[in-house]
mmCIF file of C-alpha atoms in Angstrom:
data_model
loop_
_atom_site.group_PDB
_atom_site.id
_atom_site.type_symbol
_atom_site.label_atom_id
_atom_site.label_comp_id
_atom_site.label_asym_id
_atom_site.label_seq_id
_atom_site.Cartn_x
_atom_site.Cartn_y
_atom_site.Cartn_z
ATOM 1 C CA MET K 26 -10.671 -9.841 20.359
ATOM 2 C CA MET K 27 -8.334 -9.580 16.775
ATOM 3 C CA VAL K 28 -9.671 -7.379 13.974
ATOM 4 C CA HIS K 29 -9.019 -8.857 10.437
ATOM 5 C CA ILE K 30 -8.723 -5.703 8.144
ATOM 6 C CA GLY K 31 -10.189 -5.477 5.217
ATOM 7 C CA THR K 32 -13.523 -5.846 5.395
ATOM 8 C CA TRP K 33 -16.226 -3.175 5.943
ATOM 9 C CA PRO K 34 -18.568 -5.290 8.239
ATOM 10 C CA THR K 35 -15.631 -7.098 10.355
ATOM 11 C CA LEU K 36 -14.711 -3.374 11.189
ATOM 12 C CA ILE K 37 -18.118 -1.787 11.722
ATOM 13 C CA ALA K 38 -18.438 -5.258 14.350
ATOM 14 C CA ALA K 39 -15.463 -4.246 15.738
ATOM 15 C CA CYS K 40 -16.195 -0.377 15.952
ATOM 16 C CA TYR K 41 -19.674 -1.372 17.884
ATOM 17 C CA GLY K 42 -18.541 -4.141 20.038
ATOM 18 C CA GLU K 43 -20.383 -7.294 18.284
ATOM 19 C CA GLY K 44 -18.075 -9.352 19.410
ATOM 20 C CA ASP K 45 -16.377 -11.867 16.825
ATOM 21 C CA TRP K 46 -19.125 -11.503 13.967
ATOM 22 C CA THR K 47 -17.720 -12.153 10.878
ATOM 23 C CA TYR K 48 -18.660 -11.262 7.551
ATOM 24 C CA ALA K 49 -16.725 -13.605 4.809
ATOM 25 C CA ASN K 50 -16.578 -11.367 1.020
ATOM 26 C CA ASP K 51 -13.691 -9.690 -1.037
ATOM 27 C CA PHE K 52 -14.316 -6.086 -0.793
ATOM 28 C CA SER K 53 -11.662 -4.682 1.224
ATOM 29 C CA TYR K 54 -10.894 -1.163 1.963
ATOM 30 C CA SER K 55 -7.150 -1.796 1.940
ATOM 31 C CA ARG K 56 -7.494 -2.719 -1.313
ATOM 32 C CA ILE K 57 -9.372 0.228 -2.530
ATOM 33 C CA VAL K 58 -6.712 2.540 -0.438
ATOM 34 C CA ASN K 59 -3.958 0.452 -2.340
ATOM 35 C CA LEU K 60 -5.203 0.683 -5.659
ATOM 36 C CA ALA K 61 -6.277 4.080 -5.058
ATOM 37 C CA VAL K 62 -2.423 5.035 -4.189
ATOM 38 C CA GLY K 63 -1.177 3.052 -6.999
ATOM 39 C CA GLY K 64 -3.353 5.525 -9.516
ATOM 40 C CA LEU K 65 -1.717 8.297 -7.621
ATOM 41 C CA MET K 66 1.889 7.005 -8.433
ATOM 42 C CA VAL K 67 0.806 6.801 -12.000
ATOM 43 C CA ALA K 68 -0.487 10.209 -12.213
ATOM 44 C CA GLY K 69 2.165 11.687 -9.965
ATOM 45 C CA GLY K 70 4.506 9.537 -12.176
ATOM 46 C CA ILE K 71 3.188 10.748 -15.304
ATOM 47 C CA SER K 72 3.436 14.682 -14.089
ATOM 48 C CA GLN K 73 7.321 14.670 -13.305
ATOM 49 C CA PHE K 74 7.636 14.489 -17.377
ATOM 50 C CA PHE K 75 6.436 18.003 -17.453
ATOM 51 C CA PRO K 76 8.256 20.446 -17.824
ATOM 52 C CA VAL K 77 10.351 18.100 -19.625
ATOM 53 C CA GLY K 78 13.894 17.218 -18.062
ATOM 54 C CA PHE K 79 16.661 14.505 -17.530
ATOM 55 C CA GLN K 80 16.210 14.039 -13.957
ATOM 56 C CA SER K 81 12.870 14.674 -13.413
ATOM 57 C CA SER K 82 11.543 11.514 -16.450
ATOM 58 C CA ILE K 83 13.831 9.486 -14.747
ATOM 59 C CA ILE K 84 12.099 9.697 -11.103
ATOM 60 C CA GLY K 85 8.834 9.798 -13.031
ATOM 61 C CA VAL K 86 9.256 6.275 -14.603
ATOM 62 C CA TYR K 87 10.209 5.028 -11.427
ATOM 63 C CA VAL K 88 7.185 6.434 -9.791
ATOM 64 C CA ILE K 89 4.584 4.734 -12.567
ATOM 65 C CA LEU K 90 6.602 1.179 -12.224
ATOM 66 C CA PHE K 91 5.967 1.579 -8.243
ATOM 67 C CA GLY K 92 2.856 2.527 -8.934
ATOM 68 C CA LEU K 93 1.805 -0.336 -11.150
ATOM 69 C CA ALA K 94 3.656 -2.908 -9.082
ATOM 70 C CA THR K 95 1.749 -1.582 -5.561
ATOM 71 C CA ALA K 96 -1.759 -2.054 -7.582
ATOM 72 C CA LEU K 97 -0.717 -5.164 -9.246
ATOM 73 C CA LEU K 98 0.101 -6.576 -5.739
ATOM 74 C CA GLU K 99 -3.794 -6.646 -5.112
ATOM 75 C CA PHE K 100 -4.287 -9.097 -7.685
ATOM 76 C CA GLN K 101 -1.660 -11.164 -8.113
ATOM 77 C CA ILE K 102 1.536 -11.819 -6.040
ATOM 78 C CA PRO K 103 4.709 -12.825 -8.238
ATOM 79 C CA PRO K 104 7.328 -14.910 -5.801
ATOM 80 C CA GLN K 105 10.098 -12.575 -6.724
ATOM 81 C CA VAL K 106 7.962 -10.082 -4.582
ATOM 82 C CA SER K 107 7.263 -11.712 -1.712
ATOM 83 C CA ARG K 108 11.286 -12.931 -1.132
ATOM 84 C CA TYR K 109 13.130 -9.278 -2.699
ATOM 85 C CA GLY K 110 10.396 -6.504 -1.794
ATOM 86 C CA SER K 111 8.991 -8.494 1.858
ATOM 87 C CA PHE K 112 8.656 -5.063 3.244
ATOM 88 C CA LEU K 113 5.897 -4.337 1.100
ATOM 89 C CA PHE K 114 3.602 -7.113 3.041
ATOM 90 C CA SER K 115 3.640 -5.387 6.503
ATOM 91 C CA PHE K 116 2.172 -1.829 7.755
ATOM 92 C CA ILE K 117 4.872 -0.580 8.441
ATOM 93 C CA GLY K 118 7.180 -1.281 5.495
ATOM 94 C CA ARG K 119 4.541 -0.621 3.190
ATOM 95 C CA GLY K 120 4.009 3.026 5.353
ATOM 96 C CA ILE K 121 7.403 3.840 4.622
ATOM 97 C CA PHE K 122 7.100 3.376 1.449
ATOM 98 C CA TYR K 123 3.912 5.396 0.675
ATOM 99 C CA ILE K 124 5.777 8.083 2.629
ATOM 100 C CA PHE K 125 9.199 7.656 0.710
ATOM 101 C CA ILE K 126 7.168 7.917 -2.691
ATOM 102 C CA GLY K 127 5.280 10.788 -1.802
ATOM 103 C CA THR K 128 7.823 12.889 -0.762
ATOM 104 C CA ILE K 129 9.135 12.651 -4.133
ATOM 105 C CA LEU K 130 6.215 14.164 -5.403
ATOM 106 C CA LEU K 131 6.163 17.154 -3.022
ATOM 107 C CA HIS K 132 7.587 20.097 -5.521
ATOM 108 C CA ASP K 133 6.624 22.004 -8.291
ATOM 109 C CA GLY K 134 3.264 21.935 -8.398
ATOM 110 C CA THR K 135 -0.491 22.084 -6.689
ATOM 111 C CA LEU K 136 -1.458 18.684 -8.451
ATOM 112 C CA ARG K 137 1.886 16.998 -7.439
ATOM 113 C CA ILE K 138 1.910 18.298 -3.953
ATOM 114 C CA ILE K 139 -1.733 17.123 -3.302
ATOM 115 C CA MET K 140 -0.955 13.574 -4.593
ATOM 116 C CA GLY K 141 2.194 13.034 -2.596
ATOM 117 C CA SER K 142 0.643 14.856 0.583
ATOM 118 C CA LEU K 143 -2.106 11.847 -0.139
ATOM 119 C CA ILE K 144 -0.025 9.385 -0.816
ATOM 120 C CA GLY K 145 2.368 10.128 2.512
ATOM 121 C CA LEU K 146 -0.926 10.162 4.293
ATOM 122 C CA ALA K 147 -1.891 6.632 3.492
ATOM 123 C CA GLY K 148 1.881 5.808 4.369
ATOM 124 C CA ALA K 149 1.818 7.755 7.738
ATOM 125 C CA ALA K 150 -2.021 5.609 8.226
ATOM 126 C CA TYR K 151 -0.426 2.451 7.521
ATOM 127 C CA VAL K 152 2.612 2.964 9.771
ATOM 128 C CA ALA K 153 0.316 3.867 12.762
ATOM 129 C CA LEU K 154 -1.611 0.361 12.061
ATOM 130 C CA GLU K 155 1.629 -1.165 12.969
ATOM 131 C CA PHE K 156 1.247 -0.318 16.496
ATOM 132 C CA ILE K 157 -2.082 -1.005 16.775
ATOM 133 C CA PRO K 158 -2.030 -4.562 18.248
ATOM 134 C CA SER K 159 -6.004 -5.868 17.594
ATOM 135 C CA ILE K 160 -5.786 -5.125 14.002
ATOM 136 C CA GLU K 161 -4.381 -7.774 11.394
ATOM 137 C CA PRO K 162 -3.053 -7.129 8.379
ATOM 138 C CA PRO K 163 -5.157 -7.616 5.304
ATOM 139 C CA ALA K 164 -5.262 -11.688 3.198
ATOM 140 C CA ASN K 165 -3.010 -10.215 0.553
ATOM 141 C CA MET K 166 -0.471 -8.996 3.099
ATOM 142 C CA ARG K 167 -0.280 -12.016 4.999
ATOM 143 C CA GLU K 168 -0.459 -14.638 2.349
ATOM 144 C CA ALA K 169 3.272 -13.878 1.069
ATOM 145 C CA ASP K 170 4.840 -13.756 4.774
ATOM 146 C CA ALA K 171 6.369 -16.764 5.252
ATOM 147 C CA GLY K 172 8.272 -14.950 8.415
ATOM 148 C CA TRP K 173 11.795 -13.532 8.678
ATOM 149 C CA GLY K 174 14.638 -14.989 7.334
ATOM 150 C CA ALA K 175 12.185 -18.239 5.948
ATOM 151 C CA GLU K 176 13.770 -18.073 2.586
ATOM 152 C CA GLN K 177 14.456 -21.560 0.942
ATOM 153 C CA VAL K 178 18.524 -22.063 0.159
#
């Protein structure tokens, strides 16, 4: 039985062994997690500006941009992202990206350590989901996936 990750009813049905019961809706817990991670990235990026420093400001700008891009991908997938950021459309790619951003935030302050840890834990969960064969990626991860090397020249 393949579980389409993303909707609570199908996840609950899979956990309780109710066969192929599906329920079509737009509520996706992976969408909620990705939006929360995007928000944490933006908050962590803003926190990088205090205390003011050149290097931490540059890192803060990048983390804010990555957070906004992560949140935007839940609503719209620009064609450039699916071509040049294809790693974001697999569990392991998104997981490693989240772990990377989480580790960037792990310094100088309790709030940054908490935000970085939560982002890193979400990344570790995504990496673990890659190795569970019965779980399929959510729709927004499947839509842009044309397969490896499928770029049009």
